[in-house]
Amino acid sequence: MRKLALILVCISLLTTGCWDYQEVDRLATVLALGIDRIPGSKNVLLTVQIGKPEGKGSSKQIGGQGGEKSYIIMNSEGKSLSEAILSIGKQSTRRVVLSHCKTAVLGRDLAEMGIGEILDDLKRARESRRTNWILTTDKTAKEIIEKDISLEQLPGRGLDHILQNFKKAGRVVPMNFNDFFARLNGESHVSFTPLAQLEDIDKQVTNQLEKVVGRSLDTEEKPKTLTIGKTAVFKNLRMVGVLNEDDTRAHKWLVDSPKGSSITLAYAPQAQTNGDKGDIMFEIEDGQTTITPHISEEGITMNIECTTKVLIHELGATGVNVLDPKVVAQLELQTAEAMKLQLEHTINTAQKELKSDCVGFAENLHNYYPLEWKQIKDNWDDVFPTVDYQIFCKVKILSSGTISNPTLRSEPE
Amino acid sequence: MPEKGIINTKQFVWMLFIIITTLAAMQIPSMLIMQAGRDAWLSVVSAWFLDVMLALVYAYMGIRFPGENFVQYSITILGKYLGRMVGILFPLFFLLVCSLMLQGLSQVVNTIFLPMTPFNVILVSSFLVSAFIGRKGLEVIARMTEVLGPLFFFSIVTVCCLVLPAVHMERLKPQLDEGIAPFLIGTPLMLTSFGVCIIMAMYIPLCNRPENGFLAKFSAVSMGALVVGLVTALSVGIFGIEDAQYMNSPGLQLAKMINFSNYLERVEMVWLLILVGSGIVASSSLLWAFGQGLAQIVGLKTYQPLIYPGALLSLVFCIGSFPSSLNQTNFFHYTFPIVAAFVETGLELFLFATALVLNKRGAA
Amino acid sequence: MRLFRSRKRKKAPKPELSQPLAAETDAKQENPPLNNSLAENLNTLQTMFANCTDFTYRELKIGLELVPVLLLYVNGITDEQTVNQNILKSLVNIRCSNLEISRSNNLEMIKNEFLEIGNITEISTIGEVTDAILTGSVVLLLEGTARALQIGTKGFVGRPISESVTEGVVRGPREGFTESLRTNTALLRRKIKTPNLKLEKFVLGRVTKTEVNIAYIEGISNTKVVDEVKKRISLIDVDSVLESAYIEEMIEDEAFTLFPQIDHSERPDKVAAGILQGQVAIFTDGTPFVLIVPTMMIQFLQSSEDYYDRSIYATSVRLVRFFFLNLALLLPALYIAITTFHRELLPTPLLISITAAREGAPFPTVIEVLMMEVTFEALREAGIRLPKPVGQAVSIVGGLVIGDAAVQASMVSPITVIIVALTGISSFGIPSYSFALAIRVLRFGMILLASTLGLYGILLGLLVMQAHLVSLRSFGVPFFAPLAPFNLRDAKDLVMRFPWWAMGERPRLIAKNNNNNTQRQKFFLKPAPPDENEQ
Amino acid sequence: MSIAEAADPKGSRVWNPLIEVGVLEEDKHMTVLIVFAALAISLAEGIPLGKQGQWKELAVMSTLLGMTILLAAGNYLGLPSPLSLLERLLEPIGKAIFK
């Protein structure tokens, strides 16, 4: 009797179910998401990139060259992000799922007007993940989402790959939702994201070549290329500025670690005071930056200590003799100086230009001087530009690649 | 005695561990972070200590009244009528915990697995399965936890290891920023949810070695505290206290952070499955404790017919009192600690003191 | 109809038992003693065996006084040669006067002095005579004696000992049990040479009179289990036992379950191994399948070859087997749950290629999977039942048509075919056929649950299944042991198969004896090269 | 549309402590189901108990089921459940202690 009842319950459960059942070919898988503000209104313009499954009929081709693209773009508008997401349903025959969307791109207008309203949705939505990447652009997110990335069938995944690579090596700190939120919630309320740009690299190259050759080159018109090399800084939910590429690199040394980055040194041996400068490039194999705050009567001082281990990547035509320990020591010193200069420039930009603590001074102060911090906390924005800092850089050259000295020396003048 | 099954100490440990952890690992960390901020893990440690102290009392009572659980010895101590009135509070408390637990788990299942499925379907099916298991008796529950418990423990530890790269130590600093008050207030919150393992008093008489009661509880609470402490500390270290305190389930969010070499990601469902499975088994042992306790108070020969009605009653509690997850969170945060503190600590200490004063002992 | 019948039987079990079927009446109820007169005895037996062409009798007159003697046997189940050579010939050759019509010890004399046969017993009732004849003995009746001699001449020409079909091994003994009980016990006795190996006889089946032997080693097996086996077997009261499955179903602990709780084998080495670790084997005449009790679930996943291969290899094979057990149970369900409920679990490229593969598929995934699974089961069944050459044709046609043509015709998506094929292969990885049957049935339940509630449904199904599994017992031994209740000592032969020198103990739960001695060998006999100086 | 509303597209489970909890239509169906379930349990468990003559067990079980049905009926009519009453009593204390 009891078993019969159990069976009945099971059957009734089985026959009435299937609320969430959804065939996989009735879904539109979003790969990347672009959010723009419609100028002059509060409305959000959403651009989504949806992977298009290649049916058995259609021919499979790579990267949409000549053939069809393997993704489609859809746009929708709404008062808020979730409303915009829902209203994609108006044009899509398939249910939109966001669980595979790994990248969200913020348009510049939106970022500058404030992102507070969309953040809640990004945190709350079931399908949103805190490991997703966040990007900002200097123009509109729509362009970035619509952009093909060469070699990639699905540009949305291409963006993911670029940012994944940054995690291992790169000049930019990739930002996932979690760190972005956590930094915004942090003591300084300053956060940052990588900045995606569309650059006409081909045009630039052609122009330069044309100057050299002196005539117009007969090259094909190529589309713009997506590059990620700068950093957008957010303060109190608003984008306040951009760090240029050099500052971005030094910014990475400060807030993440110098590891995986590179540094170029304009080398000038002291013996040859005139000329024969050459560029030497180092790859930073390992490194660490520690910021130690120090409060004294004079004020707040930040001791920034940056130790790196580098590999010689390129000696160029400098003609240095790296087999000479003295030269190596000198190289190390000069590199440290170059790093210091770069760091100083970056901190200066943050203090004077952006007036936002994107270098993490506030966190360190809070950690080291919790009591004092409570007093500074409220007027930190005013204090930050005046904070003094000292930079100590230390560079250790580990190896020189597969050869030691450059074999081809530049001709003496 | 209604229950004929015998459990061994290993099973005892895993059963306690599962009950503590499924109740605590899901929702407690965020409440704790709300109370204690970055020092939440300290609350876990101090609650662990206090709970071990409390366990001493329970273990002692288990030995002083051999072969009796608290339902029975409250009758022995306080007499036929008062003892029954006091004794019935324990089964009812287990029923309440069962409601809370299954509501929370079903809510998570509804949000993560089946967003379009009616909540009640999930709730009813989880109650059905846990009553099915509960009716099979303590031995079956014990054996199931023996399989699920280690799985659960290692899955949590694995999750914690996999999210370690995402931890930013500076989000955990500075400790004791606001003094010791926050973590002291957090302690009772944690203690009350650890305290659900007063169910140990139901198990001690059925254990093949009742004198190991304290040891079992100690190991279970230590494992539970380790897990909850890890989840709490990692949540702070990863999300920061501002976000972590309002998360419905920080443990789940932690699992969502897993991204191991870009291939192993979005696996939180696997972890969640193990958690929900353990939760259902844990609530079935709560239902069992309800049935067993009630059967002993009334003096029945068998407790099994009471399991399904108990589950139904618990379901009605759920539907009537927690129409939404917000209700449940609110109850869990503000009302449950008071109730739990009364039952877990107040009643037991009262019984303990009365037994000492009246010099009552169990019939050996 | 069935429900009604079972109801009726429950209500009135007694009267039915007291009124056996007509065919059994004479044998059971009236068991008159033998008569002094040979003619009358013959008359009684002839009426009993009317219309039995194989019933043979031969009248002889032996000795100087020509004492009438009657030989009775059933043709075909006796060894004709023995009857002729050792009985008839020696009887005919009796030439002494000691045999007198009036003497009473004639029978003893024949038995003691003339018959060249080892197995002779004296019987005294008609019932015993019929029993003896029907089990292949020759019965000798003597004029003037109310007793008879049962001469064991069982000589049924059975199948020779051949390799086991259902449990093949690469390394290990090739012999398998046959249909003859004596051969089977002999095979066992050849392996276990101790008088402590006890073989106890039961006769089951009122009509079939099937001989059943239980085998165990005194001192190793648990006496409680042996007593329980004896008790349960002696409670059986049926008309027929044609296969050991009849007994299995009547002595198992829980009737309403998909899982077999008693293992069976047709390999003497496996049965011997079972007996040696304290189990009890139940031999049934007429079938090569021997039951082994008590059984733990883990045994269904162990093959006898595990113990003949190197232990590391055996361990890894077991791991594969456990993995494939789970696949066989869950793979189609997981496929449905993940593709139709939880797409997040798939890597993005896989999701897109699955979507592409399903593009334009006419049926929902569940229907597709169910269709293919049912087809697969049909193919499998057809392959087993059909004559061997045709069976192969079926599998070829099935593979080609279902695998390829169905995809070509866009009936099913190729991934479904992969899933179903993989599930099929996985289910072949389970060594025990009867356990695989349970998994096969449960798989469909899991598919239904997965299509209703996704992974959560699978979870609920697994919980219910596990609760059921751990609540099962086989002759008092927890079925799910040594996993739950967990026993570290017994876990030496769980997923891992420890080397023989490290498995010092018999499984405690099975062999826990009254004297509690489960020691099998000296502790840790790890082999090592001899010391240097000894060389 | 506020953020909170936008984030909860189902919109059915927004709870406001200031407004008395209304009874949703879905929960009304549940009440009916619970009554049926109670009857089913009383049949499935009660008949064997009755056969074995365990009247005390039967009585306790029926009392439990009766309480369940009463509570379910209370839910149906929108009466506060015992836990809600408990919550009203104890929540102020909890709020005083915890943040």
JSON list of N, CA, C and O in Angstrom, two decimals, chain B residues 34-35 119-120 124 135 185 298-299 301 308 316 319-321 323 327 330 334-335 339, chain D residues 13 15 26-27 30 45 56-57 60-61 68 75 81 83 87 90-91 94-95 98-99:
[
{"chain": "B", "resi": 34, "resn": "MET", "atom": "N", "xyz": [28.04, 39.75, 8.07]},
{"chain": "B", "resi": 34, "resn": "MET", "atom": "CA", "xyz": [27.29, 40.97, 8.36]},
{"chain": "B", "resi": 34, "resn": "MET", "atom": "C", "xyz": [27.53, 41.41, 9.80]},
{"chain": "B", "resi": 34, "resn": "MET", "atom": "O", "xyz": [27.69, 42.60, 10.09]},
{"chain": "B", "resi": 35, "resn": "GLN", "atom": "N", "xyz": [27.58, 40.43, 10.70]},
{"chain": "B", "resi": 35, "resn": "GLN", "atom": "CA", "xyz": [27.79, 40.77, 12.11]},
{"chain": "B", "resi": 35, "resn": "GLN", "atom": "C", "xyz": [29.24, 41.13, 12.40]},
{"chain": "B", "resi": 35, "resn": "GLN", "atom": "O", "xyz": [29.52, 42.13, 13.06]},
{"chain": "B", "resi": 119, "resn": "PHE", "atom": "N", "xyz": [8.40, 26.55, -7.06]},
{"chain": "B", "resi": 119, "resn": "PHE", "atom": "CA", "xyz": [9.17, 26.28, -5.85]},
{"chain": "B", "resi": 119, "resn": "PHE", "atom": "C", "xyz": [8.58, 25.11, -5.06]},
{"chain": "B", "resi": 119, "resn": "PHE", "atom": "O", "xyz": [9.30, 24.28, -4.53]},
{"chain": "B", "resi": 120, "resn": "ASN", "atom": "N", "xyz": [7.25, 25.06, -5.04]},
{"chain": "B", "resi": 120, "resn": "ASN", "atom": "CA", "xyz": [6.61, 24.05, -4.20]},
{"chain": "B", "resi": 120, "resn": "ASN", "atom": "C", "xyz": [6.91, 22.64, -4.69]},
{"chain": "B", "resi": 120, "resn": "ASN", "atom": "O", "xyz": [6.97, 21.71, -3.90]},
{"chain": "B", "resi": 124, "resn": "VAL", "atom": "N", "xyz": [8.32, 20.01, -2.16]},
{"chain": "B", "resi": 124, "resn": "VAL", "atom": "CA", "xyz": [7.59, 18.78, -1.85]},
{"chain": "B", "resi": 124, "resn": "VAL", "atom": "C", "xyz": [8.45, 17.57, -2.18]},
{"chain": "B", "resi": 124, "resn": "VAL", "atom": "O", "xyz": [8.53, 16.61, -1.41]},
{"chain": "B", "resi": 135, "resn": "ARG", "atom": "N", "xyz": [12.10, 7.28, 7.10]},
{"chain": "B", "resi": 135, "resn": "ARG", "atom": "CA", "xyz": [11.26, 6.17, 7.54]},
{"chain": "B", "resi": 135, "resn": "ARG", "atom": "C", "xyz": [12.03, 4.86, 7.56]},
{"chain": "B", "resi": 135, "resn": "ARG", "atom": "O", "xyz": [11.65, 3.92, 8.25]},
{"chain": "B", "resi": 185, "resn": "ILE", "atom": "N", "xyz": [29.58, 39.20, 19.06]},
{"chain": "B", "resi": 185, "resn": "ILE", "atom": "CA", "xyz": [28.15, 39.12, 18.73]},
{"chain": "B", "resi": 185, "resn": "ILE", "atom": "C", "xyz": [27.92, 38.03, 17.70]},
{"chain": "B", "resi": 185, "resn": "ILE", "atom": "O", "xyz": [26.90, 37.36, 17.69]},
{"chain": "B", "resi": 298, "resn": "VAL", "atom": "N", "xyz": [5.19, 9.77, 23.89]},
{"chain": "B", "resi": 298, "resn": "VAL", "atom": "CA", "xyz": [3.86, 9.19, 24.02]},
{"chain": "B", "resi": 298, "resn": "VAL", "atom": "C", "xyz": [3.95, 7.73, 24.41]},
{"chain": "B", "resi": 298, "resn": "VAL", "atom": "O", "xyz": [2.97, 7.17, 24.92]},
{"chain": "B", "resi": 299, "resn": "GLY", "atom": "N", "xyz": [5.12, 7.13, 24.19]},
{"chain": "B", "resi": 299, "resn": "GLY", "atom": "CA", "xyz": [5.27, 5.73, 24.56]},
{"chain": "B", "resi": 299, "resn": "GLY", "atom": "C", "xyz": [4.75, 4.78, 23.51]},
{"chain": "B", "resi": 299, "resn": "GLY", "atom": "O", "xyz": [3.95, 3.89, 23.78]},
{"chain": "B", "resi": 301, "resn": "LYS", "atom": "N", "xyz": [5.20, 1.99, 20.26]},
{"chain": "B", "resi": 301, "resn": "LYS", "atom": "CA", "xyz": [6.07, 0.87, 19.95]},
{"chain": "B", "resi": 301, "resn": "LYS", "atom": "C", "xyz": [6.95, 1.18, 18.76]},
{"chain": "B", "resi": 301, "resn": "LYS", "atom": "O", "xyz": [8.04, 0.65, 18.62]},
{"chain": "B", "resi": 308, "resn": "TYR", "atom": "N", "xyz": [6.15, 10.28, 8.00]},
{"chain": "B", "resi": 308, "resn": "TYR", "atom": "CA", "xyz": [5.47, 11.01, 6.91]},
{"chain": "B", "resi": 308, "resn": "TYR", "atom": "C", "xyz": [4.59, 12.14, 7.45]},
{"chain": "B", "resi": 308, "resn": "TYR", "atom": "O", "xyz": [4.65, 13.26, 6.94]},
{"chain": "B", "resi": 316, "resn": "VAL", "atom": "N", "xyz": [4.10, 22.08, 5.98]},
{"chain": "B", "resi": 316, "resn": "VAL", "atom": "CA", "xyz": [3.10, 23.12, 6.21]},
{"chain": "B", "resi": 316, "resn": "VAL", "atom": "C", "xyz": [3.74, 24.31, 6.92]},
{"chain": "B", "resi": 316, "resn": "VAL", "atom": "O", "xyz": [3.46, 25.47, 6.60]},
{"chain": "B", "resi": 319, "resn": "ILE", "atom": "N", "xyz": [5.54, 26.25, 4.18]},
{"chain": "B", "resi": 319, "resn": "ILE", "atom": "CA", "xyz": [4.71, 27.02, 3.27]},
{"chain": "B", "resi": 319, "resn": "ILE", "atom": "C", "xyz": [4.05, 28.16, 4.00]},
{"chain": "B", "resi": 319, "resn": "ILE", "atom": "O", "xyz": [3.95, 29.27, 3.49]},
{"chain": "B", "resi": 320, "resn": "GLY", "atom": "N", "xyz": [3.61, 27.88, 5.22]},
{"chain": "B", "resi": 320, "resn": "GLY", "atom": "CA", "xyz": [2.90, 28.92, 5.95]},
{"chain": "B", "resi": 320, "resn": "GLY", "atom": "C", "xyz": [3.80, 30.04, 6.43]},
{"chain": "B", "resi": 320, "resn": "GLY", "atom": "O", "xyz": [3.41, 31.20, 6.45]},
{"chain": "B", "resi": 321, "resn": "SER", "atom": "N", "xyz": [5.04, 29.69, 6.80]},
{"chain": "B", "resi": 321, "resn": "SER", "atom": "CA", "xyz": [5.84, 30.71, 7.45]},
{"chain": "B", "resi": 321, "resn": "SER", "atom": "C", "xyz": [6.91, 31.32, 6.58]},
{"chain": "B", "resi": 321, "resn": "SER", "atom": "O", "xyz": [7.34, 32.43, 6.80]},
{"chain": "B", "resi": 323, "resn": "PRO", "atom": "N", "xyz": [7.09, 32.09, 3.01]},
{"chain": "B", "resi": 323, "resn": "PRO", "atom": "CA", "xyz": [6.65, 32.13, 1.61]},
{"chain": "B", "resi": 323, "resn": "PRO", "atom": "C", "xyz": [7.79, 32.54, 0.68]},
{"chain": "B", "resi": 323, "resn": "PRO", "atom": "O", "xyz": [7.71, 32.29, -0.51]},
{"chain": "B", "resi": 327, "resn": "ASN", "atom": "N", "xyz": [11.95, 35.77, 3.73]},
{"chain": "B", "resi": 327, "resn": "ASN", "atom": "CA", "xyz": [11.36, 35.42, 5.01]},
{"chain": "B", "resi": 327, "resn": "ASN", "atom": "C", "xyz": [12.22, 34.46, 5.78]},
{"chain": "B", "resi": 327, "resn": "ASN", "atom": "O", "xyz": [12.45, 34.61, 6.97]},
{"chain": "B", "resi": 330, "resn": "ASN", "atom": "N", "xyz": [15.38, 36.04, 7.04]},
{"chain": "B", "resi": 330, "resn": "ASN", "atom": "CA", "xyz": [15.06, 36.90, 8.18]},
{"chain": "B", "resi": 330, "resn": "ASN", "atom": "C", "xyz": [14.85, 36.08, 9.44]},
{"chain": "B", "resi": 330, "resn": "ASN", "atom": "O", "xyz": [15.39, 36.40, 10.50]},
{"chain": "B", "resi": 334, "resn": "TYR", "atom": "N", "xyz": [17.27, 36.35, 12.71]},
{"chain": "B", "resi": 334, "resn": "TYR", "atom": "CA", "xyz": [16.87, 37.05, 13.93]},
{"chain": "B", "resi": 334, "resn": "TYR", "atom": "C", "xyz": [16.10, 36.20, 14.92]},
{"chain": "B", "resi": 334, "resn": "TYR", "atom": "O", "xyz": [16.24, 36.37, 16.12]},
{"chain": "B", "resi": 335, "resn": "THR", "atom": "N", "xyz": [15.26, 35.27, 14.42]},
{"chain": "B", "resi": 335, "resn": "THR", "atom": "CA", "xyz": [14.44, 34.52, 15.36]},
{"chain": "B", "resi": 335, "resn": "THR", "atom": "C", "xyz": [15.09, 33.21, 15.75]},
{"chain": "B", "resi": 335, "resn": "THR", "atom": "O", "xyz": [15.10, 32.82, 16.91]},
{"chain": "B", "resi": 339, "resn": "VAL", "atom": "N", "xyz": [15.48, 31.08, 19.48]},
{"chain": "B", "resi": 339, "resn": "VAL", "atom": "CA", "xyz": [14.83, 29.79, 19.73]},
{"chain": "B", "resi": 339, "resn": "VAL", "atom": "C", "xyz": [15.89, 28.74, 20.02]},
{"chain": "B", "resi": 339, "resn": "VAL", "atom": "O", "xyz": [15.80, 27.97, 20.99]},
{"chain": "D", "resi": 13, "resn": "ARG", "atom": "N", "xyz": [7.77, 37.16, -5.70]},
{"chain": "D", "resi": 13, "resn": "ARG", "atom": "CA", "xyz": [8.25, 36.84, -4.36]},
{"chain": "D", "resi": 13, "resn": "ARG", "atom": "C", "xyz": [8.86, 38.05, -3.66]},
{"chain": "D", "resi": 13, "resn": "ARG", "atom": "O", "xyz": [9.81, 37.93, -2.93]},
{"chain": "D", "resi": 15, "resn": "TRP", "atom": "N", "xyz": [8.79, 40.48, -0.91]},
{"chain": "D", "resi": 15, "resn": "TRP", "atom": "CA", "xyz": [8.12, 40.45, 0.39]},
{"chain": "D", "resi": 15, "resn": "TRP", "atom": "C", "xyz": [8.39, 41.74, 1.12]},
{"chain": "D", "resi": 15, "resn": "TRP", "atom": "O", "xyz": [9.51, 42.22, 1.20]},
{"chain": "D", "resi": 26, "resn": "GLU", "atom": "N", "xyz": [-0.95, 30.02, -5.63]},
{"chain": "D", "resi": 26, "resn": "GLU", "atom": "CA", "xyz": [-0.19, 28.78, -5.69]},
{"chain": "D", "resi": 26, "resn": "GLU", "atom": "C", "xyz": [-0.26, 28.05, -4.34]},
{"chain": "D", "resi": 26, "resn": "GLU", "atom": "O", "xyz": [-0.40, 26.83, -4.29]},
{"chain": "D", "resi": 27, "resn": "ASP", "atom": "N", "xyz": [-0.16, 28.82, -3.26]},
{"chain": "D", "resi": 27, "resn": "ASP", "atom": "CA", "xyz": [-0.16, 28.20, -1.95]},
{"chain": "D", "resi": 27, "resn": "ASP", "atom": "C", "xyz": [-1.53, 27.67, -1.58]},
{"chain": "D", "resi": 27, "resn": "ASP", "atom": "O", "xyz": [-1.66, 26.73, -0.80]},
{"chain": "D", "resi": 30, "resn": "MET", "atom": "N", "xyz": [-1.67, 24.36, -2.85]},
{"chain": "D", "resi": 30, "resn": "MET", "atom": "CA", "xyz": [-0.86, 23.50, -1.98]},
{"chain": "D", "resi": 30, "resn": "MET", "atom": "C", "xyz": [-1.69, 22.99, -0.80]},
{"chain": "D", "resi": 30, "resn": "MET", "atom": "O", "xyz": [-1.57, 21.85, -0.40]},
{"chain": "D", "resi": 45, "resn": "GLU", "atom": "N", "xyz": [-0.44, 4.52, 6.05]},
{"chain": "D", "resi": 45, "resn": "GLU", "atom": "CA", "xyz": [0.18, 4.12, 7.31]},
{"chain": "D", "resi": 45, "resn": "GLU", "atom": "C", "xyz": [-0.84, 3.57, 8.29]},
{"chain": "D", "resi": 45, "resn": "GLU", "atom": "O", "xyz": [-0.52, 2.73, 9.11]},
{"chain": "D", "resi": 56, "resn": "LYS", "atom": "N", "xyz": [-2.77, 3.14, 19.72]},
{"chain": "D", "resi": 56, "resn": "LYS", "atom": "CA", "xyz": [-2.13, 4.34, 20.25]},
{"chain": "D", "resi": 56, "resn": "LYS", "atom": "C", "xyz": [-1.34, 5.04, 19.15]},
{"chain": "D", "resi": 56, "resn": "LYS", "atom": "O", "xyz": [-1.43, 6.26, 18.97]},
{"chain": "D", "resi": 57, "resn": "GLU", "atom": "N", "xyz": [-0.59, 4.24, 18.41]},
{"chain": "D", "resi": 57, "resn": "GLU", "atom": "CA", "xyz": [0.17, 4.79, 17.30]},
{"chain": "D", "resi": 57, "resn": "GLU", "atom": "C", "xyz": [-0.76, 5.49, 16.31]},
{"chain": "D", "resi": 57, "resn": "GLU", "atom": "O", "xyz": [-0.48, 6.59, 15.84]},
{"chain": "D", "resi": 60, "resn": "VAL", "atom": "N", "xyz": [-1.89, 8.85, 17.69]},
{"chain": "D", "resi": 60, "resn": "VAL", "atom": "CA", "xyz": [-0.88, 9.91, 17.61]},
{"chain": "D", "resi": 60, "resn": "VAL", "atom": "C", "xyz": [-0.73, 10.38, 16.18]},
{"chain": "D", "resi": 60, "resn": "VAL", "atom": "O", "xyz": [-0.67, 11.58, 15.89]},
{"chain": "D", "resi": 61, "resn": "MET", "atom": "N", "xyz": [-0.69, 9.41, 15.28]},
{"chain": "D", "resi": 61, "resn": "MET", "atom": "CA", "xyz": [-0.52, 9.78, 13.88]},
{"chain": "D", "resi": 61, "resn": "MET", "atom": "C", "xyz": [-1.69, 10.63, 13.39]},
{"chain": "D", "resi": 61, "resn": "MET", "atom": "O", "xyz": [-1.51, 11.65, 12.73]},
{"chain": "D", "resi": 68, "resn": "THR", "atom": "N", "xyz": [-1.81, 19.07, 11.14]},
{"chain": "D", "resi": 68, "resn": "THR", "atom": "CA", "xyz": [-1.33, 19.52, 9.84]},
{"chain": "D", "resi": 68, "resn": "THR", "atom": "C", "xyz": [-2.45, 20.14, 9.03]},
{"chain": "D", "resi": 68, "resn": "THR", "atom": "O", "xyz": [-2.32, 21.22, 8.47]},
{"chain": "D", "resi": 75, "resn": "ASN", "atom": "N", "xyz": [-3.37, 28.45, 6.93]},
{"chain": "D", "resi": 75, "resn": "ASN", "atom": "CA", "xyz": [-2.65, 29.09, 5.83]},
{"chain": "D", "resi": 75, "resn": "ASN", "atom": "C", "xyz": [-3.61, 29.53, 4.74]},
{"chain": "D", "resi": 75, "resn": "ASN", "atom": "O", "xyz": [-3.49, 30.61, 4.17]},
{"chain": "D", "resi": 81, "resn": "SER", "atom": "N", "xyz": [0.91, 31.60, 10.77]},
{"chain": "D", "resi": 81, "resn": "SER", "atom": "CA", "xyz": [1.27, 30.26, 11.24]},
{"chain": "D", "resi": 81, "resn": "SER", "atom": "C", "xyz": [2.00, 30.39, 12.58]},
{"chain": "D", "resi": 81, "resn": "SER", "atom": "O", "xyz": [2.47, 31.47, 12.93]},
{"chain": "D", "resi": 83, "resn": "LEU", "atom": "N", "xyz": [4.88, 29.62, 13.47]},
{"chain": "D", "resi": 83, "resn": "LEU", "atom": "CA", "xyz": [6.23, 30.15, 13.34]},
{"chain": "D", "resi": 83, "resn": "LEU", "atom": "C", "xyz": [6.21, 31.66, 13.17]},
{"chain": "D", "resi": 83, "resn": "LEU", "atom": "O", "xyz": [7.08, 32.37, 13.67]},
{"chain": "D", "resi": 87, "resn": "GLU", "atom": "N", "xyz": [7.96, 34.33, 15.39]},
{"chain": "D", "resi": 87, "resn": "GLU", "atom": "CA", "xyz": [8.83, 35.34, 14.81]},
{"chain": "D", "resi": 87, "resn": "GLU", "atom": "C", "xyz": [8.48, 36.72, 15.35]},
{"chain": "D", "resi": 87, "resn": "GLU", "atom": "O", "xyz": [9.34, 37.50, 15.72]},
{"chain": "D", "resi": 90, "resn": "LEU", "atom": "N", "xyz": [9.80, 36.99, 18.92]},
{"chain": "D", "resi": 90, "resn": "LEU", "atom": "CA", "xyz": [11.23, 36.94, 19.20]},
{"chain": "D", "resi": 90, "resn": "LEU", "atom": "C", "xyz": [12.06, 37.84, 18.31]},
{"chain": "D", "resi": 90, "resn": "LEU", "atom": "O", "xyz": [13.19, 38.15, 18.64]},
{"chain": "D", "resi": 91, "resn": "GLU", "atom": "N", "xyz": [11.52, 38.23, 17.15]},
{"chain": "D", "resi": 91, "resn": "GLU", "atom": "CA", "xyz": [12.34, 38.99, 16.23]},
{"chain": "D", "resi": 91, "resn": "GLU", "atom": "C", "xyz": [12.87, 40.29, 16.83]},
{"chain": "D", "resi": 91, "resn": "GLU", "atom": "O", "xyz": [14.04, 40.63, 16.61]},
{"chain": "D", "resi": 94, "resn": "GLY", "atom": "N", "xyz": [15.95, 39.51, 18.64]},
{"chain": "D", "resi": 94, "resn": "GLY", "atom": "CA", "xyz": [17.03, 39.21, 17.71]},
{"chain": "D", "resi": 94, "resn": "GLY", "atom": "C", "xyz": [17.58, 40.47, 17.08]},
{"chain": "D", "resi": 94, "resn": "GLY", "atom": "O", "xyz": [18.80, 40.66, 16.97]},
{"chain": "D", "resi": 95, "resn": "LYS", "atom": "N", "xyz": [16.66, 41.35, 16.68]},
{"chain": "D", "resi": 95, "resn": "LYS", "atom": "CA", "xyz": [17.12, 42.58, 16.02]},
{"chain": "D", "resi": 95, "resn": "LYS", "atom": "C", "xyz": [17.90, 43.45, 16.99]},
{"chain": "D", "resi": 95, "resn": "LYS", "atom": "O", "xyz": [18.76, 44.23, 16.58]},
{"chain": "D", "resi": 98, "resn": "PHE", "atom": "N", "xyz": [21.46, 41.41, 17.16]},
{"chain": "D", "resi": 98, "resn": "PHE", "atom": "CA", "xyz": [22.24, 41.37, 15.92]},
{"chain": "D", "resi": 98, "resn": "PHE", "atom": "C", "xyz": [21.99, 42.60, 15.08]},
{"chain": "D", "resi": 98, "resn": "PHE", "atom": "O", "xyz": [20.97, 43.26, 15.23]},
{"chain": "D", "resi": 99, "resn": "LYS", "atom": "N", "xyz": [22.94, 42.84, 14.20]},
{"chain": "D", "resi": 99, "resn": "LYS", "atom": "CA", "xyz": [22.84, 43.99, 13.31]},
{"chain": "D", "resi": 99, "resn": "LYS", "atom": "C", "xyz": [21.65, 43.85, 12.39]},
{"chain": "D", "resi": 99, "resn": "LYS", "atom": "O", "xyz": [21.40, 42.79, 11.86]}
]
